[in-house]
Coordinates of C-alpha atoms in Angstrom, one line a residue:
X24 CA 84.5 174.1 84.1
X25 CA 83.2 177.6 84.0
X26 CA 85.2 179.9 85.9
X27 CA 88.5 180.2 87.4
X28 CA 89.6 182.9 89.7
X29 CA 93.5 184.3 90.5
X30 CA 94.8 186.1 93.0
X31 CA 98.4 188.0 92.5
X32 CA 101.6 190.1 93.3
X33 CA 99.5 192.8 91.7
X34 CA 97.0 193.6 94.1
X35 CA 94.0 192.2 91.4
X36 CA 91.6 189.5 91.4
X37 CA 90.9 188.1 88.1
X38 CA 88.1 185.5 87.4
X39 CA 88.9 184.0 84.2
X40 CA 85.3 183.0 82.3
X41 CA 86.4 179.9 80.5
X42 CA 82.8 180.3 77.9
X43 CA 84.2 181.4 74.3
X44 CA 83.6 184.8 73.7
X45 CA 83.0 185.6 77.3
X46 CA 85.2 188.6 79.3
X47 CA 87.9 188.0 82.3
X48 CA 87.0 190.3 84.8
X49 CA 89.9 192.2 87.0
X50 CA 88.4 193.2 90.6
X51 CA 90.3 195.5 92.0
X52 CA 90.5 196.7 95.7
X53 CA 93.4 194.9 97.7
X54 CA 96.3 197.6 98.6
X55 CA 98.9 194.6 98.4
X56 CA 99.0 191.2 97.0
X57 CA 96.4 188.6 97.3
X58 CA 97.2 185.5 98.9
X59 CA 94.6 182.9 98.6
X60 CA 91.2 182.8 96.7
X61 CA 88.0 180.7 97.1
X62 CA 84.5 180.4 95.5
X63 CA 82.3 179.8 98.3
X64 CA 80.2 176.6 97.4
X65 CA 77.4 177.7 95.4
X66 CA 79.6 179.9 93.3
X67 CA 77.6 183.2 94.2
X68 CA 80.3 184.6 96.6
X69 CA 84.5 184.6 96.2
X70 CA 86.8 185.6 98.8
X71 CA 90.5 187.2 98.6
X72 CA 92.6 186.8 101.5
X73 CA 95.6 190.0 101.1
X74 CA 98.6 191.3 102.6
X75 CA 96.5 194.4 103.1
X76 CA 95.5 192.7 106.4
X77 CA 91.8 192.0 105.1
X78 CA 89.8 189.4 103.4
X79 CA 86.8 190.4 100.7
X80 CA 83.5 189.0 99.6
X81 CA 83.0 189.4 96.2
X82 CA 80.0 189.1 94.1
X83 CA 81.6 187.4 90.9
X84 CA 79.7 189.9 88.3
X85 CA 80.8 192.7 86.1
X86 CA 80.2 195.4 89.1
X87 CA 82.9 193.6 91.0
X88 CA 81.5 194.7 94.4
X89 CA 82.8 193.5 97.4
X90 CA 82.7 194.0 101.0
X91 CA 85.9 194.4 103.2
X92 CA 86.3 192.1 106.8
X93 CA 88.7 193.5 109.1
X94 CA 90.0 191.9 112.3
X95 CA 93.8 190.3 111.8
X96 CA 96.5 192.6 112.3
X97 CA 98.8 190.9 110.0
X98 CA 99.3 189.6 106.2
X99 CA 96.1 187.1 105.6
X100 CA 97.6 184.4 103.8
X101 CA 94.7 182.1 103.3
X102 CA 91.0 181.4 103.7
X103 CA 88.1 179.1 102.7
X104 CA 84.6 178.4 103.0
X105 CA 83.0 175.6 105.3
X106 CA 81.2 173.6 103.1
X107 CA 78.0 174.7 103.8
X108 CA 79.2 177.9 103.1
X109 CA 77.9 179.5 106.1
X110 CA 81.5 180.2 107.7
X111 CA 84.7 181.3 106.4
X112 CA 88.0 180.1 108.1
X113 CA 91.3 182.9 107.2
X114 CA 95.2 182.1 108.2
X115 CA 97.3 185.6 109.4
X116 CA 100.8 186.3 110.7
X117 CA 99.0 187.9 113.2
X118 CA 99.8 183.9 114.6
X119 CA 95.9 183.3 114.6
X120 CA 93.5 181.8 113.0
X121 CA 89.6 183.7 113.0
X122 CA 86.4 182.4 112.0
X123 CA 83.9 184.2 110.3
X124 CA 80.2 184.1 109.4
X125 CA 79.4 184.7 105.5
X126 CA 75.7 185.4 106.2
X127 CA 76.5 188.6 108.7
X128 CA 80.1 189.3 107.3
X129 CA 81.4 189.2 110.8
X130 CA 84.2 188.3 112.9
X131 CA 83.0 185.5 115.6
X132 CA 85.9 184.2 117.0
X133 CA 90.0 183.5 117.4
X134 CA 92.0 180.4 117.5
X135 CA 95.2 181.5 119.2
X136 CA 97.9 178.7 120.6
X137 CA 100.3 179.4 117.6
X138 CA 103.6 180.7 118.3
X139 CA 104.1 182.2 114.8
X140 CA 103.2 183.3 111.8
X141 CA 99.8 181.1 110.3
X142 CA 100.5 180.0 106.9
X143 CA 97.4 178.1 106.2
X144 CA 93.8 176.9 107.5
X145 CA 90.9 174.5 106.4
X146 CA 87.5 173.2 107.4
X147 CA 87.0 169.4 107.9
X148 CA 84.6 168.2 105.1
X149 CA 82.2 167.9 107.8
X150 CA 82.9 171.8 109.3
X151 CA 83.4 170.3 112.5
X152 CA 87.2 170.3 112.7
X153 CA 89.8 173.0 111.7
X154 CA 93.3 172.1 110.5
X155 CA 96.2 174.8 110.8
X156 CA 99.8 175.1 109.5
X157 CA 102.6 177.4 111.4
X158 CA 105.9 178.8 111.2
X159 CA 106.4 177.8 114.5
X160 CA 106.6 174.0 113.3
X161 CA 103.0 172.7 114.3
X162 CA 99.9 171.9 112.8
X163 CA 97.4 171.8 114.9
X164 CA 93.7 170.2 114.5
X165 CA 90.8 172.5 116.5
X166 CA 87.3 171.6 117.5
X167 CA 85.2 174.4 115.7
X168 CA 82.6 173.9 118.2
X169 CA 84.8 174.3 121.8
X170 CA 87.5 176.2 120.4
X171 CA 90.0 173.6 121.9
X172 CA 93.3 172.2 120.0
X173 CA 92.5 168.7 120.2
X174 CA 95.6 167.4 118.2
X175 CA 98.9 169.0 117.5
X176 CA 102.2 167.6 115.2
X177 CA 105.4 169.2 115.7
X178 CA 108.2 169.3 113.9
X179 CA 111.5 169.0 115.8
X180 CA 115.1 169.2 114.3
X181 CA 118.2 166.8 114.9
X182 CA 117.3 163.7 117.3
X183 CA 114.0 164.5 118.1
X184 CA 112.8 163.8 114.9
X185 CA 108.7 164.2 114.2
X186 CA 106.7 163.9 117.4
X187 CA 102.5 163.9 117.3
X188 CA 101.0 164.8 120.6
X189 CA 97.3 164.5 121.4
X190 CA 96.0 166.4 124.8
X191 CA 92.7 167.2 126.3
X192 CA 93.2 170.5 127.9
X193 CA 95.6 169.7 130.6
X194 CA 96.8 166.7 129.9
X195 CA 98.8 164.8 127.5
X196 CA 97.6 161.2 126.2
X197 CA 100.1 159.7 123.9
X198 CA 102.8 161.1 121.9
X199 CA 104.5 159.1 118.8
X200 CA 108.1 159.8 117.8
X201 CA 109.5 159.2 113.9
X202 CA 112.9 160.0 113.2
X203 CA 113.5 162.9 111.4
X204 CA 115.8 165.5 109.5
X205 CA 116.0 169.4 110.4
X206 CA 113.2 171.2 111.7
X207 CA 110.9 172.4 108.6
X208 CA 107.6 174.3 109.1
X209 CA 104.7 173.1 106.6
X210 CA 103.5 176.1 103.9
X211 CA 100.3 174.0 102.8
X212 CA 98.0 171.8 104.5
X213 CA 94.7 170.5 104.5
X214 CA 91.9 167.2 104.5
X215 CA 91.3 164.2 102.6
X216 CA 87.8 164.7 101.2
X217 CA 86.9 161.7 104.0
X218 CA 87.8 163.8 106.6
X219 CA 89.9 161.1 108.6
X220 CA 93.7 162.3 107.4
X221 CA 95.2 165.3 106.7
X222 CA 98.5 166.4 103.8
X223 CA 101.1 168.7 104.6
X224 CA 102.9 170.1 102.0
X225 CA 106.7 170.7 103.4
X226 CA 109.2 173.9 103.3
X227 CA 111.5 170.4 103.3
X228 CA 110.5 169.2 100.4
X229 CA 108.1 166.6 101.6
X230 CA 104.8 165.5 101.3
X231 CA 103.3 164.1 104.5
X232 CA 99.7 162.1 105.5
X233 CA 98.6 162.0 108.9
X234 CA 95.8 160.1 110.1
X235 CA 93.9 162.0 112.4
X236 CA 91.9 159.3 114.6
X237 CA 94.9 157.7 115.7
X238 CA 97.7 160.8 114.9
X239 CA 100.1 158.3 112.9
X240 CA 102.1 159.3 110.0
X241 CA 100.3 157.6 106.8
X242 CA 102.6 158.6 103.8
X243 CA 105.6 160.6 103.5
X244 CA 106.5 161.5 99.8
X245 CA 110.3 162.7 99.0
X246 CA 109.4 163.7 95.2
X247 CA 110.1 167.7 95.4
X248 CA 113.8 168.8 95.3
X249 CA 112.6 171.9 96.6
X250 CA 109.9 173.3 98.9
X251 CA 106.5 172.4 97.9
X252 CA 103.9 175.1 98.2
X253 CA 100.4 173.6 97.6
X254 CA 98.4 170.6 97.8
X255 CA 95.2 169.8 96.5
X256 CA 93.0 166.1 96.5
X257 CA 91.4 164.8 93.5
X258 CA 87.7 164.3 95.2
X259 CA 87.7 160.3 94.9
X260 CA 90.6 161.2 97.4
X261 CA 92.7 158.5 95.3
X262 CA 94.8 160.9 94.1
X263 CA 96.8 164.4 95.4
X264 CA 99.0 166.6 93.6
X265 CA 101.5 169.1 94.7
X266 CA 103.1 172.4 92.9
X267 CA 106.8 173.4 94.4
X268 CA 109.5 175.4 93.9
X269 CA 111.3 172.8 91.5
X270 CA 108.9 173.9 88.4
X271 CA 107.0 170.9 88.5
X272 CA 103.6 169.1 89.8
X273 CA 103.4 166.3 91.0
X274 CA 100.5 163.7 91.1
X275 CA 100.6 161.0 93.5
X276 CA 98.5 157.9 93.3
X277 CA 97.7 157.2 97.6
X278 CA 96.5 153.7 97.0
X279 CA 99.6 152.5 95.7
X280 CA 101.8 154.8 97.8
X281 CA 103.8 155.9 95.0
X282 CA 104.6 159.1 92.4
X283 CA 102.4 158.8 89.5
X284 CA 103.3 161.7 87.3
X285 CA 105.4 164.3 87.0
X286 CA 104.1 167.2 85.0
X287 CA 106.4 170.1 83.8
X288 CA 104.9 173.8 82.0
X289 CA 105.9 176.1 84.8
X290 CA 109.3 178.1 83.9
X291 CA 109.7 179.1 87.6
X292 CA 108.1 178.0 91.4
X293 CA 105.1 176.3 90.5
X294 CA 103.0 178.2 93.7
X295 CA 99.8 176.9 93.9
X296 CA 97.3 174.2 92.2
X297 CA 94.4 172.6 92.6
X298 CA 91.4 170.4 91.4
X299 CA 88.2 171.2 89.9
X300 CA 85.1 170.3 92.3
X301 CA 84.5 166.7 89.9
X302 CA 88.5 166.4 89.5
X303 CA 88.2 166.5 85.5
X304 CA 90.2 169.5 85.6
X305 CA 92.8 170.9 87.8
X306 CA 95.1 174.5 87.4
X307 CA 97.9 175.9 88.3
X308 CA 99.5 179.1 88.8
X309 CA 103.0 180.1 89.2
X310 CA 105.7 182.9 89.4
X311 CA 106.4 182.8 85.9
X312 CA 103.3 184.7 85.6
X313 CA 100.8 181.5 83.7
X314 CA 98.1 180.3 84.9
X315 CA 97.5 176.9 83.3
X316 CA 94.3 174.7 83.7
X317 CA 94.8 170.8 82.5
X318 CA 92.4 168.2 81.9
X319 CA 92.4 164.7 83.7
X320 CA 91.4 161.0 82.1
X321 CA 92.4 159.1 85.8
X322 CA 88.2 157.3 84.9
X323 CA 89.0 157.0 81.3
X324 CA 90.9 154.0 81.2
X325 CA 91.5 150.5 83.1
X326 CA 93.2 151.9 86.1
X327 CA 94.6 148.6 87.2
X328 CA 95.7 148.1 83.3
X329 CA 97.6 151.4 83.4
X330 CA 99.4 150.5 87.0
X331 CA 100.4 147.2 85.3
X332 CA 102.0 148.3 82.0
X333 CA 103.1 151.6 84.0
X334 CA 106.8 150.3 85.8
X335 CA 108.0 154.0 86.0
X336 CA 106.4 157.3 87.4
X337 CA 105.8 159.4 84.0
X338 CA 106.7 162.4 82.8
X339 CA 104.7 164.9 80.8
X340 CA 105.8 168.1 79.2
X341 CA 103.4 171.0 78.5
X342 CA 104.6 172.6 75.9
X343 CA 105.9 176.5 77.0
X344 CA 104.6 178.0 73.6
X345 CA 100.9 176.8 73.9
X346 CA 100.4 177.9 77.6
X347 CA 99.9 181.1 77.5
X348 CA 96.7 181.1 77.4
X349 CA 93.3 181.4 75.3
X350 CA 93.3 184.2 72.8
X351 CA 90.4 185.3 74.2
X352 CA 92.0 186.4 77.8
X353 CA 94.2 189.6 78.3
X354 CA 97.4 189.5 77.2
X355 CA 98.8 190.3 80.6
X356 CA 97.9 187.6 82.6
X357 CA 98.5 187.9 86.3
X358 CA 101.3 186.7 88.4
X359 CA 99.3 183.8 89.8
X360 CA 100.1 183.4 94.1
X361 CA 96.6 181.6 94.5
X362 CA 93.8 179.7 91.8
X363 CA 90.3 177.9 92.3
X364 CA 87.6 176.4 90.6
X365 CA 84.0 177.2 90.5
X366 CA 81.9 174.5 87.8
X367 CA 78.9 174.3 86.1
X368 CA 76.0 171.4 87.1
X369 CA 77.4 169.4 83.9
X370 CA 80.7 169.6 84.0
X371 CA 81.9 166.8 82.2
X372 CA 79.9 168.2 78.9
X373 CA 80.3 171.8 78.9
X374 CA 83.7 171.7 80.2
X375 CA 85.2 169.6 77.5
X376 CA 83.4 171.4 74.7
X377 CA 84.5 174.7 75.6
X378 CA 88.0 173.8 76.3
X379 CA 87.9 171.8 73.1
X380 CA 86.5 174.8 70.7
X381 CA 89.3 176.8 71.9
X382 CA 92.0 174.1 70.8
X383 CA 93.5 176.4 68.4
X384 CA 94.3 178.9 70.8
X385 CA 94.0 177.4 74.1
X386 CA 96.5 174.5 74.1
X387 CA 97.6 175.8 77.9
X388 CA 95.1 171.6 78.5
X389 CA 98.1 170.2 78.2
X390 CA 100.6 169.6 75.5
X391 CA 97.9 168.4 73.1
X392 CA 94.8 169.7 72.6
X393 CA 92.2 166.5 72.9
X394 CA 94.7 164.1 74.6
X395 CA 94.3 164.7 78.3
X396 CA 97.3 163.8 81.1
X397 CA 98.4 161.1 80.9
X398 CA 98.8 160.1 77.2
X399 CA 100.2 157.0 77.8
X400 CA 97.1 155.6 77.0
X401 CA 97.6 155.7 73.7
X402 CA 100.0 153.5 73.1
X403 CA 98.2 150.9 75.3
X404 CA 95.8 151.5 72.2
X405 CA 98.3 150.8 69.3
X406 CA 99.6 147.7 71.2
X407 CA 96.2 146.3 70.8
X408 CA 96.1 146.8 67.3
X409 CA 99.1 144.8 66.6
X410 CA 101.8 147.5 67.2
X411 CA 104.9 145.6 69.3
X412 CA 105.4 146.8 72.9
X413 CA 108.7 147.7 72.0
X414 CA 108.0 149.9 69.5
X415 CA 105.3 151.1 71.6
X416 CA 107.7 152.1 74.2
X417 CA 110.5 153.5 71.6
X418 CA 107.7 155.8 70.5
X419 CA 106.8 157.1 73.9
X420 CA 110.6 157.6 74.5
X421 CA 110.8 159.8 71.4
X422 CA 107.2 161.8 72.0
X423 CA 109.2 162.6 75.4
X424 CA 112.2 164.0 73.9
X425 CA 110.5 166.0 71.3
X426 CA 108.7 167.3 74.1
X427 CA 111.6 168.3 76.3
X428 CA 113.5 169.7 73.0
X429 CA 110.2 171.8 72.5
X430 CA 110.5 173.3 75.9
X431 CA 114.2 174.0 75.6
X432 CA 113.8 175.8 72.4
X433 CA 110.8 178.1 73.8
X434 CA 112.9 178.8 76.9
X435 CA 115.8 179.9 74.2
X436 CA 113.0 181.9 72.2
X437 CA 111.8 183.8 75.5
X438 CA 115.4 184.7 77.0
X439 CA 116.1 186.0 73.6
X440 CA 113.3 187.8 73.4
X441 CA 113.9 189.1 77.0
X442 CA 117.3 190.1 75.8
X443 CA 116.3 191.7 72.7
X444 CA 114.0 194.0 75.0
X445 CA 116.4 194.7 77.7
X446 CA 119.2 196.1 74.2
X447 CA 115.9 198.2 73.4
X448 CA 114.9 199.6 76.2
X449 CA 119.0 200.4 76.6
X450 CA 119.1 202.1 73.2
X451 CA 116.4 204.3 73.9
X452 CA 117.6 205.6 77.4
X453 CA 121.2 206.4 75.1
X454 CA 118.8 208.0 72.7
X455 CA 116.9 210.3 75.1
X456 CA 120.1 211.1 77.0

């Protein structure tokens, strides 16, 4: 992995050079917080999405130039680049979605059935199909090329439950009802690298699959106690995780259906995440101002081995005192609202090895430096070489603890700290009064 940008509360852009020895670079530009950022495809272009009301194209170099697009009249709070990169697709509470080409840096044209506020927008893999997310309880699916809603889910409260409607303009074709609590609206949604579903992260707390062909609901996932925020897909689309309010991230295996792991390091709202373009790597930012990247091994064991001597979903720790960040990075890292992922041609290679030069200073890869999420291989290894199971599993049980004890004591360290500060700052207002 070679770069990783942030946007934040703070108004800045940051892309974070993950090279030893090499600079973050702070863009600034934005009159109010940035929303959403996104490398465009070949890396040569990023884009900022703000609640100044504009979006920017940035050329990711020293100069940090960019060039301002105006048309919404309201906070932008997300875009992304078509996949060809040709077209850029931004989300406003202007309650519409606009389309933009890269090439010109124009405005071409508005989506505009939404009722309310636009939380979110994406391209189809293919660029043919846009997906939207509202406040006024719909996503909607639009053809790109008629500029036609061609499938809308809404969410209704009490009775109603969750009812998918597909039209042609005019009319209404089918319509599939699924019992349901109170009306939600969706902060997060987006495609299955396939193109043929679509996951909506929920202000409920839930984690919803639709397939798009024939609008029925896939997989709903109740794993968040509170709202969840972002999504992202692993690209062998076996795999999504989630970030939400609750602290935590969540990684959800879709060919079994089930919660995988559960993965702790933020010490508030966990507000966005998402996976590198060859799903080695994945980061997250959140409002306890870290941003934290983490490395994957879901092709470095048996799978099926692991699903059979896994009974549980697992829980990792990241331990608090080794994530904040590599020593080479500013000190003040950003309040992290949005985070993507631009790589190198050989990722696998370069990204290990620089993440793994840093390991003294850069344990933010979680918990341990060379033993990427999930560890659990690792006993699997000591059973083989004659360890019991049961001691296998005692073992795990205590790394665990010693990993939730590490956390707790850090959080204690930090308050302390916080308080220590706060008696300070008190002393010297007494002193100058």
């Amino acid at each position: 992995m070679k770069q990783l940008a942030t946007g934040s509360m703070d108004c800045c852009v940051m892309i974070w050079n993950l090279k030893p020895q090499m600079r973050a670079y702070r863009f600034v530009g934005h009159k109010d917080a940035v929303l959403s950022v996104q490398f465009s495809p070949s890396g040569h272009l990023l884009a900022s999405a703000s609640r100044d009301k504009t979006v920017r194209l940035w050329v990711p170099s020293v100069k940090g130039e960019s060039t301002v697009l105006k048309a919404h009249t309201g906070t932008i709070r997300s875009v992304q680049f078509s996949r060809d990169g040709q077209s850029l697709v931004t989300a406003s509470d202007d309650k519409t979605i606009k389309v933009w080409t890269v090439h010109r840096q124009k405005f071409l044209f508005s989506l505009t059935q939404h009722i309310n506020w636009v939380r979110c927008a994406k391209f189809s893999p293919d660029g043919r199909l846009i997906v939207s997310a509202s406040d006024d309880k719909t996503i909607k699916i639009w053809d790109k090329a008629t500029r036609e809603c061609i499938h809308s889910f809404y969410e209704h409260g009490g009775h109603h439950g969750l009812m998918a409607t597909v039209w042609a303009p005019g009319r209404v074709d089918s319509q599939l009802r699924e019992p349901q609590g109170e009306a939600r609206f969706v902060n997060y949604v987006d495609f299955h690298p396939n193109g043929t579903c679509i996951a909506a992260a929920g202000a409920d707390s839930t984690v919803k699959l639709w397939d798009i062909r024939t609008n029925k609901l896939l997989q709903h996932y109740r794993v968040h106690s509170a709202v969840v925020n972002s999504l992202s897909f692993h690209p062998n689309g076996n795999y999504l995780i989630t970030a939400s309010n609750d602290s935590t991230l969540k990684i959800l295996d879709l060919l079994e259906g089930k919660l995988l792991y559960t993965l702790h390091g933020h010490q508030g709202p966990a507000s966005c995440v998402v996976f590198s373009g060859a799903g080695d790597f994945f980061a997250s930012g959140g409002s306890d101002e870290q941003v934290m990247v983490w490395k994957t091994n879901f092709d470095a064991a048996d799978y099926g081995e692991m699903l059979k001597n896994q009974s549980q979903p697992m829980t990792v720790n990241c331990r608090l005192k080794n994530c904040d960040g590599p020593s080479w990075l500013p000190d003040d890292t950003t309040k992290s609202h949005a985070v993507e992922t631009v790589l190198e041609t050989n990722v696998s290679d370069t990204g290990s090895t620089n993440l793994n030069q840093q390991k003294n200073d850069s344990s933010n890869v979680l918990a341990s430096d060379e033993k990427p999420i999930p560890h659990l291989s690792q006993f699997h290894q000591q059973e083989g070489n004659g360890i019991p199971s049961a001691l296998a599993s005692t073992l795990e049980h205590i790394v665990g603890q010693l990993d939730v004890l590490t956390q707790t004591v850090t959080i204690l360290e930090q308050r302390l700290t916080l308080t220590e500060d706060k008696l300070r700052e008190y002393l010297d207002k007494q002193q100058t009064s």
